Amino acid sequence: MSLEVKVTDFERSYVRWRIDTTMQAAVTVSQPLPMTLNNVRAPLDARAVVTELATGRQRDFVLTVSCKAEQVWVEREVWHDPPADMCMIAAHDEFLVVKRWDRAGRTVMRYPPALGAQPERHREDPARCFDRYEIGRVERPGRLVASVGEITETLFTDTPAVAQMEYGTGGCHVLLEYPVKIVNFSERERYYQVDTGPVLLPELTDDDRPLIETLQLAFVAHNGSDWAEFLVCEPTAVTPEVKVHHYSRVVRLENVVHRLFAVSERECCCGASGGTLAACAFRPGARA
């Protein structure tokens, strides 16, 4: 019988936040808001759990899908100028906004400008920024598919697949979890190869940066062996004067453990979605 465990249901998991300017001033925006209240729901793209081996301290991070910087509730000129790609790396007590403009190194001013510049990566306190903030990570049963035969059979169906990868680095144990969006496979040559992203890749160093700031956006490829190769997004030169953010730097990890799960669609007693809420961040200032 195949092993069954709980895995993240990425299709039903979200980060939600709420700006209510009647409660506190907006400090993360770069344009004046035309409304007093705005709620955001952002699906999850990936998860990373980092555990310090010496202390047992564990940090759980999720990555939201990307959106484009926009002005909400307007009739025209929705997109910011210059346009920016934006996603969030979120933990229960902090978050990191990642913005990428047409070239690396750009910044824009916050609104009002007295708040200073908004750089490409900026770490924030949810209690300072939002009236409400929560991470709703839903779990579903996942059936471990271990053999190539089981994996290819699963991939011929419409069953969602979730991958987990574990390894040790820098005195830490790392668990990466992500939905398998793109995968190559052959029932004749009997192989499969994951090629998907973005995922979160911790690049742990000896400096004193907060752990969330070491997390990089990357794509991952592996074929079930004990290695994985990542393409990390970083400033990449296109001319001697101009750099853009591009998935260009290869990082290879050895001695990793891969697992692939077929996500169950069966319902359970916790609700019609069949999922269970695994994690929810505090909701600063939450009011009825």
mmCIF file of C-alpha atoms in Angstrom:
data_model
loop_
_atom_site.group_PDB
_atom_site.id
_atom_site.type_symbol
_atom_site.label_atom_id
_atom_site.label_comp_id
_atom_site.label_asym_id
_atom_site.label_seq_id
_atom_site.Cartn_x
_atom_site.Cartn_y
_atom_site.Cartn_z
ATOM 1 C CA MET A 1 0.000 0.000 0.000
ATOM 2 C CA SER A 2 1.330 3.435 -0.920
ATOM 3 C CA LEU A 3 2.245 5.826 1.874
ATOM 4 C CA GLU A 4 -0.216 8.691 2.337
ATOM 5 C CA VAL A 5 0.724 11.962 4.041
ATOM 6 C CA LYS A 6 -0.563 15.512 4.127
ATOM 7 C CA VAL A 7 0.787 17.845 1.451
ATOM 8 C CA THR A 8 0.039 21.456 0.591
ATOM 9 C CA ASP A 9 -2.979 21.942 -1.651
ATOM 10 C CA PHE A 10 -1.526 24.806 -3.669
ATOM 11 C CA GLU A 11 -4.720 25.261 -5.687
ATOM 12 C CA ARG A 12 -6.640 26.208 -2.529
ATOM 13 C CA SER A 13 -3.961 27.975 -0.451
ATOM 14 C CA TYR A 14 -3.621 31.756 -0.263
ATOM 15 C CA VAL A 15 -1.961 34.695 1.430
ATOM 16 C CA ARG A 16 -4.510 37.388 2.227
ATOM 17 C CA TRP A 17 -3.920 40.931 3.366
ATOM 18 C CA ARG A 18 -6.061 43.985 3.945
ATOM 19 C CA ILE A 19 -5.293 47.700 3.849
ATOM 20 C CA ASP A 20 -7.820 49.861 5.699
ATOM 21 C CA THR A 21 -6.726 53.489 5.761
ATOM 22 C CA THR A 22 -9.414 54.340 8.323
ATOM 23 C CA MET A 23 -7.427 52.159 10.731
ATOM 24 C CA GLN A 24 -3.817 52.855 9.725
ATOM 25 C CA ALA A 25 -1.980 54.626 6.928
ATOM 26 C CA ALA A 26 -0.830 52.649 3.879
ATOM 27 C CA VAL A 27 2.971 52.393 3.904
ATOM 28 C CA THR A 28 3.723 49.898 1.101
ATOM 29 C CA VAL A 29 2.110 51.653 -1.888
ATOM 30 C CA SER A 30 3.761 53.831 -4.536
ATOM 31 C CA GLN A 31 0.580 55.555 -5.768
ATOM 32 C CA PRO A 32 -2.228 57.333 -3.875
ATOM 33 C CA LEU A 33 -5.111 54.974 -3.130
ATOM 34 C CA PRO A 34 -8.554 55.859 -4.553
ATOM 35 C CA MET A 35 -10.265 53.768 -1.856
ATOM 36 C CA THR A 36 -10.117 53.389 1.914
ATOM 37 C CA LEU A 37 -10.298 49.590 1.963
ATOM 38 C CA ASN A 38 -8.636 46.968 -0.236
ATOM 39 C CA ASN A 39 -8.366 43.202 0.288
ATOM 40 C CA VAL A 40 -5.916 41.008 -1.627
ATOM 41 C CA ARG A 41 -5.971 37.225 -2.140
ATOM 42 C CA ALA A 42 -2.789 35.752 -3.638
ATOM 43 C CA PRO A 43 -2.384 32.009 -4.388
ATOM 44 C CA LEU A 44 0.730 30.114 -3.349
ATOM 45 C CA ASP A 45 3.451 29.049 -5.778
ATOM 46 C CA ALA A 46 5.875 27.304 -3.407
ATOM 47 C CA ARG A 47 6.909 26.691 0.193
ATOM 48 C CA ALA A 48 10.236 26.428 2.052
ATOM 49 C CA VAL A 49 10.733 25.236 5.632
ATOM 50 C CA VAL A 50 14.153 25.892 7.186
ATOM 51 C CA THR A 51 15.102 24.280 10.515
ATOM 52 C CA GLU A 52 18.256 25.235 12.416
ATOM 53 C CA LEU A 53 19.829 21.971 13.540
ATOM 54 C CA ALA A 54 21.562 23.450 16.596
ATOM 55 C CA THR A 55 18.463 25.090 18.078
ATOM 56 C CA GLY A 56 15.547 23.301 16.436
ATOM 57 C CA ARG A 57 14.119 26.682 15.434
ATOM 58 C CA GLN A 58 11.904 26.299 12.381
ATOM 59 C CA ARG A 59 10.792 28.950 9.902
ATOM 60 C CA ASP A 60 8.023 28.359 7.367
ATOM 61 C CA PHE A 61 7.887 30.550 4.243
ATOM 62 C CA VAL A 62 5.512 30.613 1.287
ATOM 63 C CA LEU A 63 5.820 32.271 -2.114
ATOM 64 C CA THR A 64 2.825 33.884 -3.783
ATOM 65 C CA VAL A 65 2.215 33.865 -7.512
ATOM 66 C CA SER A 66 3.351 36.958 -9.386
ATOM 67 C CA CYS A 67 1.168 39.880 -10.360
ATOM 68 C CA LYS A 68 1.869 43.239 -12.004
ATOM 69 C CA ALA A 69 1.997 46.523 -10.123
ATOM 70 C CA GLU A 70 -1.410 48.099 -10.645
ATOM 71 C CA GLN A 71 -3.687 50.912 -9.618
ATOM 72 C CA VAL A 72 -6.899 49.379 -8.268
ATOM 73 C CA TRP A 73 -10.460 50.652 -8.799
ATOM 74 C CA VAL A 74 -9.721 53.055 -11.660
ATOM 75 C CA GLU A 75 -11.223 53.337 -15.149
ATOM 76 C CA ARG A 76 -7.961 53.706 -17.070
ATOM 77 C CA GLU A 77 -4.179 53.770 -16.610
ATOM 78 C CA VAL A 78 -4.311 50.660 -14.442
ATOM 79 C CA TRP A 79 -0.685 49.624 -14.874
ATOM 80 C CA HIS A 80 2.073 51.467 -13.070
ATOM 81 C CA ASP A 81 4.708 53.310 -15.084
ATOM 82 C CA PRO A 82 7.309 51.880 -15.016
ATOM 83 C CA PRO A 83 5.559 48.473 -14.909
ATOM 84 C CA ALA A 84 6.780 45.952 -12.352
ATOM 85 C CA ASP A 85 6.400 42.246 -11.692
ATOM 86 C CA MET A 86 5.627 41.637 -8.022
ATOM 87 C CA CYS A 87 5.386 38.666 -5.672
ATOM 88 C CA MET A 88 5.580 38.157 -1.922
ATOM 89 C CA ILE A 89 7.571 35.779 0.275
ATOM 90 C CA ALA A 90 5.490 35.472 3.437
ATOM 91 C CA ALA A 91 5.977 34.162 6.967
ATOM 92 C CA HIS A 92 3.671 34.571 9.939
ATOM 93 C CA ASP A 93 5.532 37.586 11.354
ATOM 94 C CA GLU A 94 7.235 39.154 8.327
ATOM 95 C CA PHE A 95 7.087 39.335 4.565
ATOM 96 C CA LEU A 96 9.396 40.250 1.717
ATOM 97 C CA VAL A 97 8.119 42.037 -1.384
ATOM 98 C CA VAL A 98 10.046 41.169 -4.551
ATOM 99 C CA LYS A 99 9.643 43.617 -7.441
ATOM 100 C CA ARG A 100 11.282 43.410 -10.856
ATOM 101 C CA TRP A 101 11.160 46.305 -13.295
ATOM 102 C CA ASP A 102 12.405 46.537 -16.890
ATOM 103 C CA ARG A 103 15.972 46.674 -15.645
ATOM 104 C CA ALA A 104 17.734 45.632 -12.458
ATOM 105 C CA GLY A 105 18.525 48.239 -9.838
ATOM 106 C CA ARG A 106 15.403 50.359 -10.291
ATOM 107 C CA THR A 107 13.506 51.832 -7.369
ATOM 108 C CA VAL A 108 10.354 53.898 -7.048
ATOM 109 C CA MET A 109 9.263 56.216 -4.293
ATOM 110 C CA ARG A 110 6.631 55.149 -1.829
ATOM 111 C CA TYR A 111 3.526 57.238 -1.402
ATOM 112 C CA PRO A 112 3.753 59.656 0.246
ATOM 113 C CA PRO A 113 7.380 60.283 -0.829
ATOM 114 C CA ALA A 114 8.328 61.101 2.753
ATOM 115 C CA LEU A 115 8.276 57.329 3.351
ATOM 116 C CA GLY A 116 11.328 56.964 1.103
ATOM 117 C CA ALA A 117 12.224 54.618 -1.728
ATOM 118 C CA GLN A 118 10.719 51.225 -2.477
ATOM 119 C CA PRO A 119 13.615 48.964 -3.519
ATOM 120 C CA GLU A 120 13.439 45.713 -5.486
ATOM 121 C CA ARG A 121 13.398 43.592 -2.333
ATOM 122 C CA HIS A 122 12.066 45.016 0.895
ATOM 123 C CA ARG A 123 11.264 43.261 4.153
ATOM 124 C CA GLU A 124 8.254 44.450 6.124
ATOM 125 C CA ASP A 125 6.338 43.889 9.366
ATOM 126 C CA PRO A 126 2.721 42.874 8.654
ATOM 127 C CA ALA A 127 1.469 44.644 11.781
ATOM 128 C CA ARG A 128 2.900 47.921 10.473
ATOM 129 C CA CYS A 129 1.547 47.487 6.941
ATOM 130 C CA PHE A 130 -1.825 45.771 7.111
ATOM 131 C CA ASP A 131 -5.025 45.809 9.095
ATOM 132 C CA ARG A 132 -5.302 42.063 8.463
ATOM 133 C CA TYR A 133 -2.772 39.517 7.239
ATOM 134 C CA GLU A 134 -3.049 35.753 7.120
ATOM 135 C CA ILE A 135 -1.546 32.711 5.478
ATOM 136 C CA GLY A 136 -4.100 30.033 4.717
ATOM 137 C CA ARG A 137 -2.133 26.939 3.731
ATOM 138 C CA VAL A 138 -4.554 24.099 3.077
ATOM 139 C CA GLU A 139 -3.431 20.472 3.270
ATOM 140 C CA ARG A 140 -4.816 17.432 1.477
ATOM 141 C CA PRO A 141 -3.878 13.758 1.573
ATOM 142 C CA GLY A 142 -1.027 12.997 -0.781
ATOM 143 C CA ARG A 143 -0.202 9.477 -1.984
ATOM 144 C CA LEU A 144 3.520 8.848 -2.365
ATOM 145 C CA VAL A 145 4.314 7.572 -5.856
ATOM 146 C CA ALA A 146 7.785 6.120 -5.551
ATOM 147 C CA SER A 147 8.471 3.980 -8.613
ATOM 148 C CA VAL A 148 8.892 5.293 -12.146
ATOM 149 C CA GLY A 149 5.981 3.110 -13.213
ATOM 150 C CA GLU A 150 3.668 4.623 -10.587
ATOM 151 C CA ILE A 151 4.857 8.117 -11.447
ATOM 152 C CA THR A 152 4.254 7.792 -15.187
ATOM 153 C CA GLU A 153 0.836 6.237 -14.569
ATOM 154 C CA THR A 154 -0.047 9.192 -12.350
ATOM 155 C CA LEU A 155 1.236 11.729 -14.870
ATOM 156 C CA PHE A 156 -1.000 10.300 -17.590
ATOM 157 C CA THR A 157 -3.999 11.333 -15.458
ATOM 158 C CA ASP A 158 -5.282 14.777 -14.470
ATOM 159 C CA THR A 159 -4.284 14.232 -10.839
ATOM 160 C CA PRO A 160 -2.353 17.201 -9.397
ATOM 161 C CA ALA A 161 1.191 16.364 -8.273
ATOM 162 C CA VAL A 162 3.208 17.953 -5.482
ATOM 163 C CA ALA A 163 6.957 17.478 -5.005
ATOM 164 C CA GLN A 164 9.012 17.707 -1.848
ATOM 165 C CA MET A 165 12.781 17.916 -1.599
ATOM 166 C CA GLU A 166 14.918 17.723 1.536
ATOM 167 C CA TYR A 167 18.594 18.435 2.079
ATOM 168 C CA GLY A 168 21.044 19.885 4.573
ATOM 169 C CA THR A 169 23.049 23.080 4.175
ATOM 170 C CA GLY A 170 24.701 25.677 6.402
ATOM 171 C CA GLY A 171 23.756 23.939 9.636
ATOM 172 C CA CYS A 172 20.100 23.754 8.578
ATOM 173 C CA HIS A 173 17.629 21.200 7.302
ATOM 174 C CA VAL A 174 15.647 22.476 4.312
ATOM 175 C CA LEU A 175 12.310 21.212 3.020
ATOM 176 C CA LEU A 176 11.135 22.584 -0.326
ATOM 177 C CA GLU A 177 7.567 21.905 -1.451
ATOM 178 C CA TYR A 178 6.020 22.939 -4.745
ATOM 179 C CA PRO A 179 3.344 21.947 -7.263
ATOM 180 C CA VAL A 180 4.675 20.066 -10.274
ATOM 181 C CA LYS A 181 3.452 22.252 -13.120
ATOM 182 C CA ILE A 182 5.667 21.004 -15.958
ATOM 183 C CA VAL A 183 7.118 17.501 -16.145
ATOM 184 C CA ASN A 184 8.614 15.350 -18.914
ATOM 185 C CA PHE A 185 8.208 11.571 -18.799
ATOM 186 C CA SER A 186 8.404 8.403 -20.890
ATOM 187 C CA GLU A 187 6.812 5.038 -20.207
ATOM 188 C CA ARG A 188 9.154 3.521 -22.832
ATOM 189 C CA GLU A 189 12.527 4.713 -21.527
ATOM 190 C CA ARG A 190 11.054 4.816 -18.021
ATOM 191 C CA TYR A 191 12.043 8.233 -16.753
ATOM 192 C CA TYR A 192 10.490 11.467 -15.576
ATOM 193 C CA GLN A 193 12.003 14.916 -15.180
ATOM 194 C CA VAL A 194 10.501 17.808 -13.288
ATOM 195 C CA ASP A 195 11.043 21.269 -14.801
ATOM 196 C CA THR A 196 9.017 23.760 -12.846
ATOM 197 C CA GLY A 197 8.964 26.929 -10.788
ATOM 198 C CA PRO A 198 9.279 29.380 -9.383
ATOM 199 C CA VAL A 199 10.337 27.798 -6.106
ATOM 200 C CA LEU A 200 12.106 29.237 -3.084
ATOM 201 C CA LEU A 201 15.831 28.477 -2.759
ATOM 202 C CA PRO A 202 17.525 29.452 0.535
ATOM 203 C CA GLU A 203 21.100 30.579 -0.045
ATOM 204 C CA LEU A 204 22.410 30.481 3.493
ATOM 205 C CA THR A 205 25.553 32.459 4.233
ATOM 206 C CA ASP A 206 27.568 33.458 7.262
ATOM 207 C CA ASP A 207 26.313 37.050 7.263
ATOM 208 C CA ASP A 208 23.654 38.392 9.606
ATOM 209 C CA ARG A 209 20.880 38.851 7.054
ATOM 210 C CA PRO A 210 17.421 37.764 8.187
ATOM 211 C CA LEU A 211 16.649 34.293 6.859
ATOM 212 C CA ILE A 212 13.813 35.566 4.661
ATOM 213 C CA GLU A 213 16.286 37.758 2.760
ATOM 214 C CA THR A 214 18.360 34.711 1.748
ATOM 215 C CA LEU A 215 15.436 33.212 -0.188
ATOM 216 C CA GLN A 216 15.848 33.401 -3.954
ATOM 217 C CA LEU A 217 13.384 32.751 -6.778
ATOM 218 C CA ALA A 218 14.431 29.798 -8.911
ATOM 219 C CA PHE A 219 13.253 27.091 -11.286
ATOM 220 C CA VAL A 220 14.134 23.504 -10.435
ATOM 221 C CA ALA A 221 14.876 20.436 -12.554
ATOM 222 C CA HIS A 222 15.549 16.862 -11.440
ATOM 223 C CA ASN A 223 14.767 13.333 -12.565
ATOM 224 C CA GLY A 224 14.305 11.652 -9.234
ATOM 225 C CA SER A 225 17.973 11.034 -8.453
ATOM 226 C CA ASP A 226 19.848 12.474 -5.468
ATOM 227 C CA TRP A 227 20.546 15.837 -7.098
ATOM 228 C CA ALA A 228 18.712 18.923 -8.304
ATOM 229 C CA GLU A 229 19.689 21.833 -10.523
ATOM 230 C CA PHE A 230 18.244 25.295 -10.052
ATOM 231 C CA LEU A 231 18.110 28.340 -12.316
ATOM 232 C CA VAL A 232 18.237 31.323 -9.980
ATOM 233 C CA CYS A 233 16.740 34.690 -10.898
ATOM 234 C CA GLU A 234 19.297 37.461 -10.512
ATOM 235 C CA PRO A 235 20.536 40.621 -12.253
ATOM 236 C CA THR A 236 21.972 39.477 -15.584
ATOM 237 C CA ALA A 237 23.942 41.669 -17.984
ATOM 238 C CA VAL A 238 22.441 42.195 -21.444
ATOM 239 C CA THR A 239 24.861 45.022 -22.292
ATOM 240 C CA PRO A 240 27.851 46.381 -20.369
ATOM 241 C CA GLU A 241 25.548 49.062 -18.954
ATOM 242 C CA VAL A 242 22.232 47.251 -18.521
ATOM 243 C CA LYS A 243 21.185 44.318 -16.355
ATOM 244 C CA VAL A 244 17.776 42.652 -16.210
ATOM 245 C CA HIS A 245 16.317 40.136 -13.798
ATOM 246 C CA HIS A 246 16.582 36.754 -15.506
ATOM 247 C CA TYR A 247 16.713 33.101 -14.476
ATOM 248 C CA SER A 248 20.354 32.657 -15.429
ATOM 249 C CA ARG A 249 22.573 31.336 -12.601
ATOM 250 C CA VAL A 250 22.839 27.554 -12.250
ATOM 251 C CA VAL A 251 23.043 26.062 -8.754
ATOM 252 C CA ARG A 252 23.447 22.303 -8.352
ATOM 253 C CA LEU A 253 22.691 20.502 -5.097
ATOM 254 C CA GLU A 254 23.840 16.979 -4.298
ATOM 255 C CA ASN A 255 22.661 14.530 -1.639
ATOM 256 C CA VAL A 256 19.041 15.589 -1.752
ATOM 257 C CA VAL A 257 15.934 13.455 -1.251
ATOM 258 C CA HIS A 258 12.993 13.827 -3.660
ATOM 259 C CA ARG A 259 9.413 12.712 -3.127
ATOM 260 C CA LEU A 260 6.476 12.987 -5.508
ATOM 261 C CA PHE A 261 2.873 12.868 -4.312
ATOM 262 C CA ALA A 262 -0.413 12.420 -6.135
ATOM 263 C CA VAL A 263 -2.843 14.833 -4.470
ATOM 264 C CA SER A 264 -6.126 13.269 -3.398
ATOM 265 C CA GLU A 265 -9.405 14.855 -4.476
ATOM 266 C CA ARG A 266 -11.476 13.025 -1.908
ATOM 267 C CA GLU A 267 -13.471 15.111 0.507
ATOM 268 C CA CYS A 268 -13.208 14.899 4.252
ATOM 269 C CA CYS A 269 -15.269 16.003 7.207
ATOM 270 C CA CYS A 270 -13.590 19.415 7.413
ATOM 271 C CA GLY A 271 -15.596 20.933 4.560
ATOM 272 C CA ALA A 272 -16.623 20.784 0.950
ATOM 273 C CA SER A 273 -13.132 21.566 -0.277
ATOM 274 C CA GLY A 274 -11.818 18.412 1.345
ATOM 275 C CA GLY A 275 -8.822 20.277 2.762
ATOM 276 C CA THR A 276 -7.602 21.188 6.220
ATOM 277 C CA LEU A 277 -6.172 24.568 7.208
ATOM 278 C CA ALA A 278 -2.565 23.922 8.164
ATOM 279 C CA ALA A 279 -1.296 27.392 8.996
ATOM 280 C CA CYS A 280 -2.731 30.827 9.593
ATOM 281 C CA ALA A 281 -0.684 33.883 10.528
ATOM 282 C CA PHE A 282 -1.855 36.315 13.172
ATOM 283 C CA ARG A 283 -4.297 38.965 12.058
ATOM 284 C CA PRO A 284 -3.064 42.304 13.419
ATOM 285 C CA GLY A 285 -5.906 44.683 14.077
ATOM 286 C CA ALA A 286 -8.538 42.233 12.821
ATOM 287 C CA ARG A 287 -11.988 43.661 13.383
ATOM 288 C CA ALA A 288 -15.457 42.426 12.609
#
